[in-house]
Amino acid sequence: MATSTVTEKATPEAPETADFPQATDPYRRELLAHCYRMTGSVHDAEDLVQETYLRAWRAYHGFEGRSSVRTWLYRIATNVCLTNLEARPRRPLPTGLGTSSADVGDPLDADPEIAWLEPVPDAAVLVEERDSIRLAFVAALQHLPARQRAVLILRDVLRWSAAEVADALDTTTAAVNSALQRAHAQLEARRPTQESVADDLSADQRRLLERYVEAFWRKDVDEIVSLLTREATWEMPPFTGWYRGAETIGRLIDEQCPGGCHDMPMLPTSANGQPAFGLYMRTPAGDFVPFQLQVLDLDGDRVRHVSAFFDTALFPAFGLPERLPATAGHPGAPATP
């Protein structure tokens, strides 16, 4: 059996713990992305990465080097996530609740008891494969049982062999292949689109986002509608309803959004490898406070899906300020994911 350099040292305890940060810290951001895919929560993912590093530090003296440190950490993180997900409900978006699209005249019903899917800041993770972190993909993953979710991520995202996954999950290669097949079938039925996410925004898309921000600043509903695809969808957790169609979304913004002209500045950020904006709302005092975090899915030079998260506790995670002064004016600009 191979032994690592660490275990061959005469005084193992001190050198092992001293080497641990240098050996493991480079993988922290990609492990956060892994835990986020598993859980659908940026806050849970941060806690689970901390638990992964604690377990790894405690076990580091016994690491024998039969795999890379990276693979070893992923094994620990996956099993930490599986333990955490036991008996926990999945994290959905409103479009994943199995309901039909709502009418603008329907009441806006919020359900704070649902643990909703959360977006993740691009700055917090390594977004090397944008398809594997995009919001629609992570939302589809949440429909899978936890072990199927783990198998699909390890096989399709990390490109592990079936034997490596079986070893990590203490199961057989036949069980891994069966779980992967079932996961693919479920994902095909639920994934909204098969298109890949482009690495960079085109010039037309940048102009689209500039117009989008300006349209909200002026609350120009006609302009907002013109920037959406005909069958665009709009959802806004914790409200359970979701809306389909550019004209319907325009009516929703016109009739239900409390802001008026020059009341809604946006600050750019990026989430899940996609352009995103923190939308602020003017207060009676004249300044602006967080209102919703919008994550946009683009189709060419139009917006085809908006997930507008009303959880303003997300703003600090994205580096967005807690308040904008009345003199902020119109600070919005397009974000580059």
mmCIF file of C-alpha atoms in Angstrom:
data_model
loop_
_atom_site.group_PDB
_atom_site.id
_atom_site.type_symbol
_atom_site.label_atom_id
_atom_site.label_comp_id
_atom_site.label_asym_id
_atom_site.label_seq_id
_atom_site.Cartn_x
_atom_site.Cartn_y
_atom_site.Cartn_z
ATOM 1 C CA MET A 1 0.000 0.000 0.000
ATOM 2 C CA ALA A 2 1.344 3.419 -0.916
ATOM 3 C CA THR A 3 2.200 5.769 1.902
ATOM 4 C CA SER A 4 2.332 9.542 1.786
ATOM 5 C CA THR A 5 5.326 11.717 2.479
ATOM 6 C CA VAL A 6 3.483 12.987 5.539
ATOM 7 C CA THR A 7 3.303 9.587 7.260
ATOM 8 C CA GLU A 8 7.016 8.928 6.684
ATOM 9 C CA LYS A 9 8.122 11.844 8.875
ATOM 10 C CA ALA A 10 9.651 11.024 12.211
ATOM 11 C CA THR A 11 7.453 13.455 14.126
ATOM 12 C CA PRO A 12 4.127 13.325 12.300
ATOM 13 C CA GLU A 13 1.828 15.424 14.457
ATOM 14 C CA ALA A 14 3.242 18.946 14.195
ATOM 15 C CA PRO A 15 4.382 18.810 10.527
ATOM 16 C CA GLU A 16 1.025 17.404 9.429
ATOM 17 C CA THR A 17 -1.057 20.152 10.980
ATOM 18 C CA ALA A 18 1.393 22.818 9.815
ATOM 19 C CA ASP A 19 1.137 21.589 6.222
ATOM 20 C CA PHE A 20 -2.651 21.392 6.219
ATOM 21 C CA PRO A 21 -3.552 24.977 5.139
ATOM 22 C CA GLN A 22 -1.083 24.992 2.274
ATOM 23 C CA ALA A 23 -2.312 21.604 1.050
ATOM 24 C CA THR A 24 -6.042 22.300 1.305
ATOM 25 C CA ASP A 25 -6.770 26.029 1.016
ATOM 26 C CA PRO A 26 -6.544 26.153 -2.822
ATOM 27 C CA TYR A 27 -9.695 24.026 -3.043
ATOM 28 C CA ARG A 28 -11.968 26.060 -0.791
ATOM 29 C CA ARG A 29 -13.869 27.951 -3.496
ATOM 30 C CA GLU A 30 -14.520 24.923 -5.691
ATOM 31 C CA LEU A 31 -15.666 22.973 -2.635
ATOM 32 C CA LEU A 32 -18.108 25.789 -1.901
ATOM 33 C CA ALA A 33 -19.494 25.386 -5.427
ATOM 34 C CA HIS A 34 -19.776 21.632 -4.858
ATOM 35 C CA CYS A 35 -21.644 22.017 -1.571
ATOM 36 C CA TYR A 36 -23.874 24.667 -3.157
ATOM 37 C CA ARG A 37 -24.842 22.317 -6.003
ATOM 38 C CA MET A 38 -25.676 19.659 -3.431
ATOM 39 C CA THR A 39 -27.749 21.882 -1.123
ATOM 40 C CA GLY A 40 -29.030 24.811 -3.193
ATOM 41 C CA SER A 41 -28.100 27.213 -0.380
ATOM 42 C CA VAL A 42 -25.080 29.489 -0.269
ATOM 43 C CA HIS A 43 -25.381 29.787 3.514
ATOM 44 C CA ASP A 44 -25.604 26.007 4.041
ATOM 45 C CA ALA A 45 -22.720 25.526 1.624
ATOM 46 C CA GLU A 46 -20.490 27.861 3.641
ATOM 47 C CA ASP A 47 -21.265 25.926 6.831
ATOM 48 C CA LEU A 48 -20.669 22.566 5.148
ATOM 49 C CA VAL A 49 -17.316 23.659 3.745
ATOM 50 C CA GLN A 50 -16.307 24.649 7.267
ATOM 51 C CA GLU A 51 -17.390 21.210 8.505
ATOM 52 C CA THR A 52 -15.452 19.576 5.657
ATOM 53 C CA TYR A 53 -12.255 21.371 6.615
ATOM 54 C CA LEU A 54 -12.734 20.552 10.280
ATOM 55 C CA ARG A 55 -13.136 16.858 9.515
ATOM 56 C CA ALA A 56 -10.231 16.931 7.084
ATOM 57 C CA TRP A 57 -7.959 18.638 9.614
ATOM 58 C CA ARG A 58 -8.816 16.052 12.247
ATOM 59 C CA ALA A 59 -8.089 13.197 9.810
ATOM 60 C CA TYR A 60 -5.089 14.707 8.067
ATOM 61 C CA HIS A 61 -2.568 12.750 10.114
ATOM 62 C CA GLY A 62 -4.016 9.559 8.613
ATOM 63 C CA PHE A 63 -4.065 10.737 4.994
ATOM 64 C CA GLU A 64 -2.011 8.172 3.084
ATOM 65 C CA GLY A 65 -1.871 9.798 -0.326
ATOM 66 C CA ARG A 66 -3.739 7.035 -2.144
ATOM 67 C CA SER A 67 -5.673 9.824 -3.878
ATOM 68 C CA SER A 68 -4.975 13.505 -4.394
ATOM 69 C CA VAL A 69 -5.771 15.932 -1.582
ATOM 70 C CA ARG A 70 -8.436 17.439 -3.866
ATOM 71 C CA THR A 71 -10.195 14.098 -4.382
ATOM 72 C CA TRP A 72 -9.949 13.337 -0.668
ATOM 73 C CA LEU A 73 -11.562 16.671 0.218
ATOM 74 C CA TYR A 74 -14.374 16.125 -2.278
ATOM 75 C CA ARG A 75 -15.103 12.736 -0.736
ATOM 76 C CA ILE A 76 -15.365 14.304 2.709
ATOM 77 C CA ALA A 77 -17.483 17.211 1.434
ATOM 78 C CA THR A 78 -19.896 14.923 -0.423
ATOM 79 C CA ASN A 79 -20.521 12.781 2.617
ATOM 80 C CA VAL A 80 -20.876 15.849 4.844
ATOM 81 C CA CYS A 81 -23.559 17.113 2.430
ATOM 82 C CA LEU A 82 -25.364 13.764 2.333
ATOM 83 C CA THR A 83 -25.524 13.679 6.130
ATOM 84 C CA ASN A 84 -26.818 17.250 6.195
ATOM 85 C CA LEU A 85 -29.505 16.520 3.598
ATOM 86 C CA GLU A 86 -31.007 13.555 5.431
ATOM 87 C CA ALA A 87 -34.729 14.160 6.007
ATOM 88 C CA ARG A 88 -34.461 17.715 4.649
ATOM 89 C CA PRO A 89 -36.898 18.902 1.970
ATOM 90 C CA ARG A 90 -35.549 19.989 -1.377
ATOM 91 C CA ARG A 91 -35.046 23.684 -2.084
ATOM 92 C CA PRO A 92 -37.340 24.710 -4.949
ATOM 93 C CA LEU A 93 -38.037 27.814 -6.950
ATOM 94 C CA PRO A 94 -41.680 28.804 -7.542
ATOM 95 C CA THR A 95 -41.529 27.381 -11.098
ATOM 96 C CA GLY A 96 -40.597 24.026 -9.573
ATOM 97 C CA LEU A 97 -43.630 23.710 -7.302
ATOM 98 C CA GLY A 98 -45.710 22.024 -9.999
ATOM 99 C CA THR A 99 -48.220 24.865 -10.290
ATOM 100 C CA SER A 100 -49.348 26.624 -13.443
ATOM 101 C CA SER A 101 -48.445 30.229 -14.157
ATOM 102 C CA ALA A 102 -50.361 32.800 -12.111
ATOM 103 C CA ASP A 103 -52.563 35.677 -13.225
ATOM 104 C CA VAL A 104 -51.550 39.216 -12.351
ATOM 105 C CA GLY A 105 -54.801 39.689 -10.450
ATOM 106 C CA ASP A 106 -54.119 36.728 -8.148
ATOM 107 C CA PRO A 107 -53.051 37.518 -4.564
ATOM 108 C CA LEU A 108 -49.304 37.545 -3.939
ATOM 109 C CA ASP A 109 -48.962 34.661 -1.505
ATOM 110 C CA ALA A 110 -45.616 34.348 0.268
ATOM 111 C CA ASP A 111 -44.578 31.115 1.958
ATOM 112 C CA PRO A 112 -41.667 31.799 4.330
ATOM 113 C CA GLU A 113 -41.880 28.215 5.611
ATOM 114 C CA ILE A 114 -40.391 26.908 2.352
ATOM 115 C CA ALA A 115 -36.598 26.715 2.298
ATOM 116 C CA TRP A 116 -36.157 28.351 -1.111
ATOM 117 C CA LEU A 117 -33.282 27.820 -3.514
ATOM 118 C CA GLU A 118 -30.704 30.595 -3.158
ATOM 119 C CA PRO A 119 -28.375 32.145 -5.757
ATOM 120 C CA VAL A 120 -24.622 32.003 -5.226
ATOM 121 C CA PRO A 121 -22.213 34.912 -5.901
ATOM 122 C CA ASP A 122 -19.749 34.225 -8.679
ATOM 123 C CA ALA A 123 -17.071 35.854 -6.522
ATOM 124 C CA ALA A 124 -17.460 33.080 -3.931
ATOM 125 C CA VAL A 125 -16.998 30.087 -6.238
ATOM 126 C CA LEU A 126 -14.955 28.906 -9.172
ATOM 127 C CA VAL A 127 -17.224 29.054 -12.188
ATOM 128 C CA GLU A 128 -15.125 27.079 -14.637
ATOM 129 C CA GLU A 129 -18.119 25.255 -16.137
ATOM 130 C CA ARG A 130 -20.968 27.751 -16.166
ATOM 131 C CA ASP A 131 -23.539 25.131 -17.120
ATOM 132 C CA SER A 132 -22.891 23.315 -13.833
ATOM 133 C CA ILE A 133 -23.560 26.348 -11.624
ATOM 134 C CA ARG A 134 -26.351 28.130 -13.503
ATOM 135 C CA LEU A 135 -29.521 28.631 -11.524
ATOM 136 C CA ALA A 136 -31.747 26.453 -13.742
ATOM 137 C CA PHE A 137 -29.335 23.513 -13.457
ATOM 138 C CA VAL A 138 -29.018 23.785 -9.676
ATOM 139 C CA ALA A 139 -32.812 24.082 -9.409
ATOM 140 C CA ALA A 140 -33.193 20.902 -11.470
ATOM 141 C CA LEU A 141 -30.684 19.105 -9.231
ATOM 142 C CA GLN A 142 -32.866 19.780 -6.211
ATOM 143 C CA HIS A 143 -35.532 17.451 -7.628
ATOM 144 C CA LEU A 144 -33.153 14.500 -7.330
ATOM 145 C CA PRO A 145 -32.760 12.397 -4.183
ATOM 146 C CA ALA A 146 -29.563 13.398 -2.404
ATOM 147 C CA ARG A 147 -27.515 10.326 -3.391
ATOM 148 C CA GLN A 148 -28.573 10.578 -7.032
ATOM 149 C CA ARG A 149 -27.626 14.246 -6.882
ATOM 150 C CA ALA A 150 -24.183 13.332 -5.541
ATOM 151 C CA VAL A 151 -23.646 10.665 -8.211
ATOM 152 C CA LEU A 152 -24.609 13.004 -11.037
ATOM 153 C CA ILE A 153 -22.377 15.816 -9.786
ATOM 154 C CA LEU A 154 -19.380 13.538 -9.220
ATOM 155 C CA ARG A 155 -19.769 11.803 -12.586
ATOM 156 C CA ASP A 156 -20.944 14.597 -14.900
ATOM 157 C CA VAL A 157 -19.473 17.729 -13.312
ATOM 158 C CA LEU A 158 -16.262 16.444 -11.733
ATOM 159 C CA ARG A 159 -15.796 13.663 -14.321
ATOM 160 C CA TRP A 160 -15.022 10.964 -11.774
ATOM 161 C CA SER A 161 -15.134 7.355 -12.909
ATOM 162 C CA ALA A 162 -17.939 5.101 -11.695
ATOM 163 C CA ALA A 163 -15.402 3.204 -9.599
ATOM 164 C CA GLU A 164 -14.195 6.408 -7.924
ATOM 165 C CA VAL A 165 -17.765 7.449 -7.120
ATOM 166 C CA ALA A 166 -18.561 3.989 -5.767
ATOM 167 C CA ASP A 167 -15.520 4.148 -3.503
ATOM 168 C CA ALA A 168 -16.448 7.636 -2.252
ATOM 169 C CA LEU A 169 -20.060 6.669 -1.512
ATOM 170 C CA ASP A 170 -19.298 3.168 -0.215
ATOM 171 C CA THR A 171 -21.396 1.444 -2.874
ATOM 172 C CA THR A 172 -20.934 -0.538 -6.095
ATOM 173 C CA THR A 173 -20.242 0.625 -9.640
ATOM 174 C CA ALA A 174 -23.501 -1.018 -10.745
ATOM 175 C CA ALA A 175 -25.406 1.045 -8.171
ATOM 176 C CA VAL A 176 -23.611 4.204 -9.332
ATOM 177 C CA ASN A 177 -24.450 3.578 -12.994
ATOM 178 C CA SER A 178 -28.079 2.849 -12.127
ATOM 179 C CA ALA A 179 -28.359 6.026 -10.037
ATOM 180 C CA LEU A 180 -26.794 8.081 -12.827
ATOM 181 C CA GLN A 181 -29.244 6.705 -15.370
ATOM 182 C CA ARG A 182 -32.210 7.574 -13.165
ATOM 183 C CA ALA A 183 -30.800 11.036 -12.461
ATOM 184 C CA HIS A 184 -30.365 11.736 -16.178
ATOM 185 C CA ALA A 185 -33.962 10.718 -16.849
ATOM 186 C CA GLN A 186 -35.292 13.048 -14.155
ATOM 187 C CA LEU A 187 -33.090 15.916 -15.237
ATOM 188 C CA GLU A 188 -34.104 15.636 -18.878
ATOM 189 C CA ALA A 189 -37.738 15.984 -17.836
ATOM 190 C CA ARG A 190 -37.116 19.073 -15.716
ATOM 191 C CA ARG A 191 -34.261 21.043 -17.236
ATOM 192 C CA PRO A 192 -35.766 24.180 -18.838
ATOM 193 C CA THR A 193 -33.195 24.526 -21.597
ATOM 194 C CA GLN A 194 -30.236 22.696 -23.032
ATOM 195 C CA GLU A 195 -28.301 25.718 -24.241
ATOM 196 C CA SER A 196 -24.874 26.372 -22.794
ATOM 197 C CA VAL A 197 -24.060 29.580 -20.983
ATOM 198 C CA ALA A 198 -21.624 31.773 -22.908
ATOM 199 C CA ASP A 199 -18.378 32.681 -21.209
ATOM 200 C CA ASP A 200 -18.784 36.388 -21.917
ATOM 201 C CA LEU A 201 -21.593 38.769 -22.698
ATOM 202 C CA SER A 202 -21.798 39.948 -26.290
ATOM 203 C CA ALA A 203 -21.930 43.630 -27.148
ATOM 204 C CA ASP A 204 -25.666 43.281 -27.860
ATOM 205 C CA GLN A 205 -26.238 41.648 -24.483
ATOM 206 C CA ARG A 206 -24.363 44.430 -22.711
ATOM 207 C CA ARG A 207 -26.566 46.988 -24.427
ATOM 208 C CA LEU A 208 -29.604 44.903 -23.456
ATOM 209 C CA LEU A 209 -28.619 45.043 -19.773
ATOM 210 C CA GLU A 210 -27.981 48.771 -19.949
ATOM 211 C CA ARG A 211 -31.467 49.268 -21.369
ATOM 212 C CA TYR A 212 -32.947 46.910 -18.760
ATOM 213 C CA VAL A 213 -31.435 48.883 -15.870
ATOM 214 C CA GLU A 214 -32.490 52.194 -17.404
ATOM 215 C CA ALA A 215 -36.035 50.893 -17.964
ATOM 216 C CA PHE A 216 -36.447 49.980 -14.304
ATOM 217 C CA TRP A 217 -34.999 53.324 -13.234
ATOM 218 C CA ARG A 218 -37.652 55.080 -15.308
ATOM 219 C CA LYS A 219 -40.241 52.336 -14.663
ATOM 220 C CA ASP A 220 -40.800 52.222 -18.394
ATOM 221 C CA VAL A 221 -42.994 49.117 -18.556
ATOM 222 C CA ASP A 222 -43.242 49.119 -22.350
ATOM 223 C CA GLU A 223 -39.460 49.133 -22.609
ATOM 224 C CA ILE A 224 -39.128 46.313 -20.057
ATOM 225 C CA VAL A 225 -41.631 44.221 -22.031
ATOM 226 C CA SER A 226 -39.702 44.838 -25.262
ATOM 227 C CA LEU A 227 -36.551 43.435 -23.659
ATOM 228 C CA LEU A 228 -38.182 40.123 -22.715
ATOM 229 C CA THR A 229 -38.746 37.099 -24.901
ATOM 230 C CA ARG A 230 -42.393 36.495 -25.793
ATOM 231 C CA GLU A 231 -42.624 33.488 -23.435
ATOM 232 C CA ALA A 232 -40.374 34.893 -20.695
ATOM 233 C CA THR A 233 -40.932 33.719 -17.130
ATOM 234 C CA TRP A 234 -40.721 35.666 -13.886
ATOM 235 C CA GLU A 235 -40.590 34.253 -10.361
ATOM 236 C CA MET A 236 -39.915 35.873 -7.017
ATOM 237 C CA PRO A 237 -39.471 33.697 -3.929
ATOM 238 C CA PRO A 238 -40.813 33.659 -1.225
ATOM 239 C CA PHE A 239 -43.955 34.369 -3.309
ATOM 240 C CA THR A 240 -45.224 31.066 -4.631
ATOM 241 C CA GLY A 241 -46.723 32.355 -7.876
ATOM 242 C CA TRP A 242 -44.791 32.634 -11.115
ATOM 243 C CA TYR A 243 -45.661 34.386 -14.367
ATOM 244 C CA ARG A 244 -45.270 33.559 -18.045
ATOM 245 C CA GLY A 245 -45.292 35.919 -20.995
ATOM 246 C CA ALA A 246 -43.744 39.339 -21.554
ATOM 247 C CA GLU A 247 -47.065 41.191 -21.470
ATOM 248 C CA THR A 248 -48.102 39.446 -18.229
ATOM 249 C CA ILE A 249 -44.776 40.327 -16.610
ATOM 250 C CA GLY A 250 -45.202 43.926 -17.725
ATOM 251 C CA ARG A 251 -48.615 44.107 -16.063
ATOM 252 C CA LEU A 252 -47.169 42.555 -12.899
ATOM 253 C CA ILE A 253 -44.452 45.224 -12.695
ATOM 254 C CA ASP A 254 -46.906 47.982 -13.548
ATOM 255 C CA GLU A 255 -49.591 46.976 -11.044
ATOM 256 C CA GLN A 256 -47.741 45.226 -8.228
ATOM 257 C CA CYS A 257 -44.315 46.849 -8.018
ATOM 258 C CA PRO A 258 -44.494 49.725 -5.490
ATOM 259 C CA GLY A 259 -41.759 51.852 -7.054
ATOM 260 C CA GLY A 260 -42.322 54.603 -9.543
ATOM 261 C CA CYS A 261 -40.099 56.595 -11.887
ATOM 262 C CA HIS A 262 -36.596 57.126 -10.442
ATOM 263 C CA ASP A 263 -37.383 54.932 -7.425
ATOM 264 C CA MET A 264 -35.526 51.737 -8.437
ATOM 265 C CA PRO A 265 -31.795 51.948 -9.077
ATOM 266 C CA MET A 266 -29.875 48.736 -9.724
ATOM 267 C CA LEU A 267 -26.313 47.731 -8.883
ATOM 268 C CA PRO A 268 -24.643 45.066 -11.010
ATOM 269 C CA THR A 269 -23.303 41.784 -9.708
ATOM 270 C CA SER A 270 -23.213 38.218 -11.029
ATOM 271 C CA ALA A 271 -24.733 35.009 -9.711
ATOM 272 C CA ASN A 272 -24.541 31.420 -10.903
ATOM 273 C CA GLY A 273 -22.483 32.504 -13.903
ATOM 274 C CA GLN A 274 -25.310 34.831 -14.978
ATOM 275 C CA PRO A 275 -25.839 38.608 -14.924
ATOM 276 C CA ALA A 276 -27.586 39.775 -11.766
ATOM 277 C CA PHE A 277 -28.648 43.043 -10.166
ATOM 278 C CA GLY A 278 -29.428 44.256 -6.694
ATOM 279 C CA LEU A 279 -32.562 46.367 -7.085
ATOM 280 C CA TYR A 280 -33.059 49.088 -4.475
ATOM 281 C CA MET A 281 -36.259 50.930 -3.557
ATOM 282 C CA ARG A 282 -36.572 54.582 -2.584
ATOM 283 C CA THR A 283 -37.675 55.227 1.016
ATOM 284 C CA PRO A 284 -39.827 58.168 2.238
ATOM 285 C CA ALA A 285 -36.558 59.763 3.395
ATOM 286 C CA GLY A 286 -35.299 59.752 -0.188
ATOM 287 C CA ASP A 287 -32.518 57.179 0.086
ATOM 288 C CA PHE A 288 -32.655 53.600 -1.215
ATOM 289 C CA VAL A 289 -32.789 50.214 0.563
ATOM 290 C CA PRO A 290 -32.479 46.650 -0.812
ATOM 291 C CA PHE A 291 -35.669 45.346 -2.401
ATOM 292 C CA GLN A 292 -34.844 42.281 -4.514
ATOM 293 C CA LEU A 293 -31.909 40.481 -6.112
ATOM 294 C CA GLN A 294 -32.597 39.693 -9.763
ATOM 295 C CA VAL A 295 -30.781 36.864 -11.555
ATOM 296 C CA LEU A 296 -31.271 36.996 -15.328
ATOM 297 C CA ASP A 297 -31.179 34.228 -17.916
ATOM 298 C CA LEU A 298 -30.559 35.592 -21.406
ATOM 299 C CA ASP A 299 -31.611 34.259 -24.790
ATOM 300 C CA GLY A 300 -29.524 36.130 -27.317
ATOM 301 C CA ASP A 301 -30.332 39.822 -26.911
ATOM 302 C CA ARG A 302 -33.475 39.239 -24.828
ATOM 303 C CA VAL A 303 -34.228 38.184 -21.239
ATOM 304 C CA ARG A 304 -36.043 34.849 -21.043
ATOM 305 C CA HIS A 305 -36.161 34.267 -17.281
ATOM 306 C CA VAL A 306 -35.878 36.437 -14.174
ATOM 307 C CA SER A 307 -35.574 35.038 -10.659
ATOM 308 C CA ALA A 308 -36.189 37.964 -8.311
ATOM 309 C CA PHE A 309 -35.218 37.001 -4.765
ATOM 310 C CA PHE A 310 -36.867 39.072 -2.044
ATOM 311 C CA ASP A 311 -34.470 37.767 0.620
ATOM 312 C CA THR A 312 -32.515 40.982 1.179
ATOM 313 C CA ALA A 313 -30.173 39.088 3.532
ATOM 314 C CA LEU A 314 -28.521 37.926 0.302
ATOM 315 C CA PHE A 315 -27.238 41.439 -0.492
ATOM 316 C CA PRO A 316 -24.168 41.298 1.834
ATOM 317 C CA ALA A 317 -23.163 37.913 0.361
ATOM 318 C CA PHE A 318 -22.963 39.624 -3.029
ATOM 319 C CA GLY A 319 -21.009 42.600 -1.708
ATOM 320 C CA LEU A 320 -23.972 44.909 -2.241
ATOM 321 C CA PRO A 321 -24.376 47.854 0.164
ATOM 322 C CA GLU A 322 -27.139 47.915 2.766
ATOM 323 C CA ARG A 323 -28.281 51.383 1.705
ATOM 324 C CA LEU A 324 -27.759 53.875 -1.120
ATOM 325 C CA PRO A 325 -27.847 57.635 -0.489
ATOM 326 C CA ALA A 326 -30.487 59.809 -2.072
ATOM 327 C CA THR A 327 -27.730 61.359 -4.155
ATOM 328 C CA ALA A 328 -26.886 57.963 -5.691
ATOM 329 C CA GLY A 329 -28.960 58.858 -8.742
ATOM 330 C CA HIS A 330 -28.746 56.164 -11.372
ATOM 331 C CA PRO A 331 -25.811 53.867 -10.501
ATOM 332 C CA GLY A 332 -26.805 50.821 -12.550
ATOM 333 C CA ALA A 333 -24.574 49.259 -15.199
ATOM 334 C CA PRO A 334 -24.375 45.814 -16.781
ATOM 335 C CA ALA A 335 -22.557 43.034 -14.924
ATOM 336 C CA THR A 336 -20.131 40.671 -16.597
ATOM 337 C CA PRO A 337 -20.575 37.111 -15.317
#
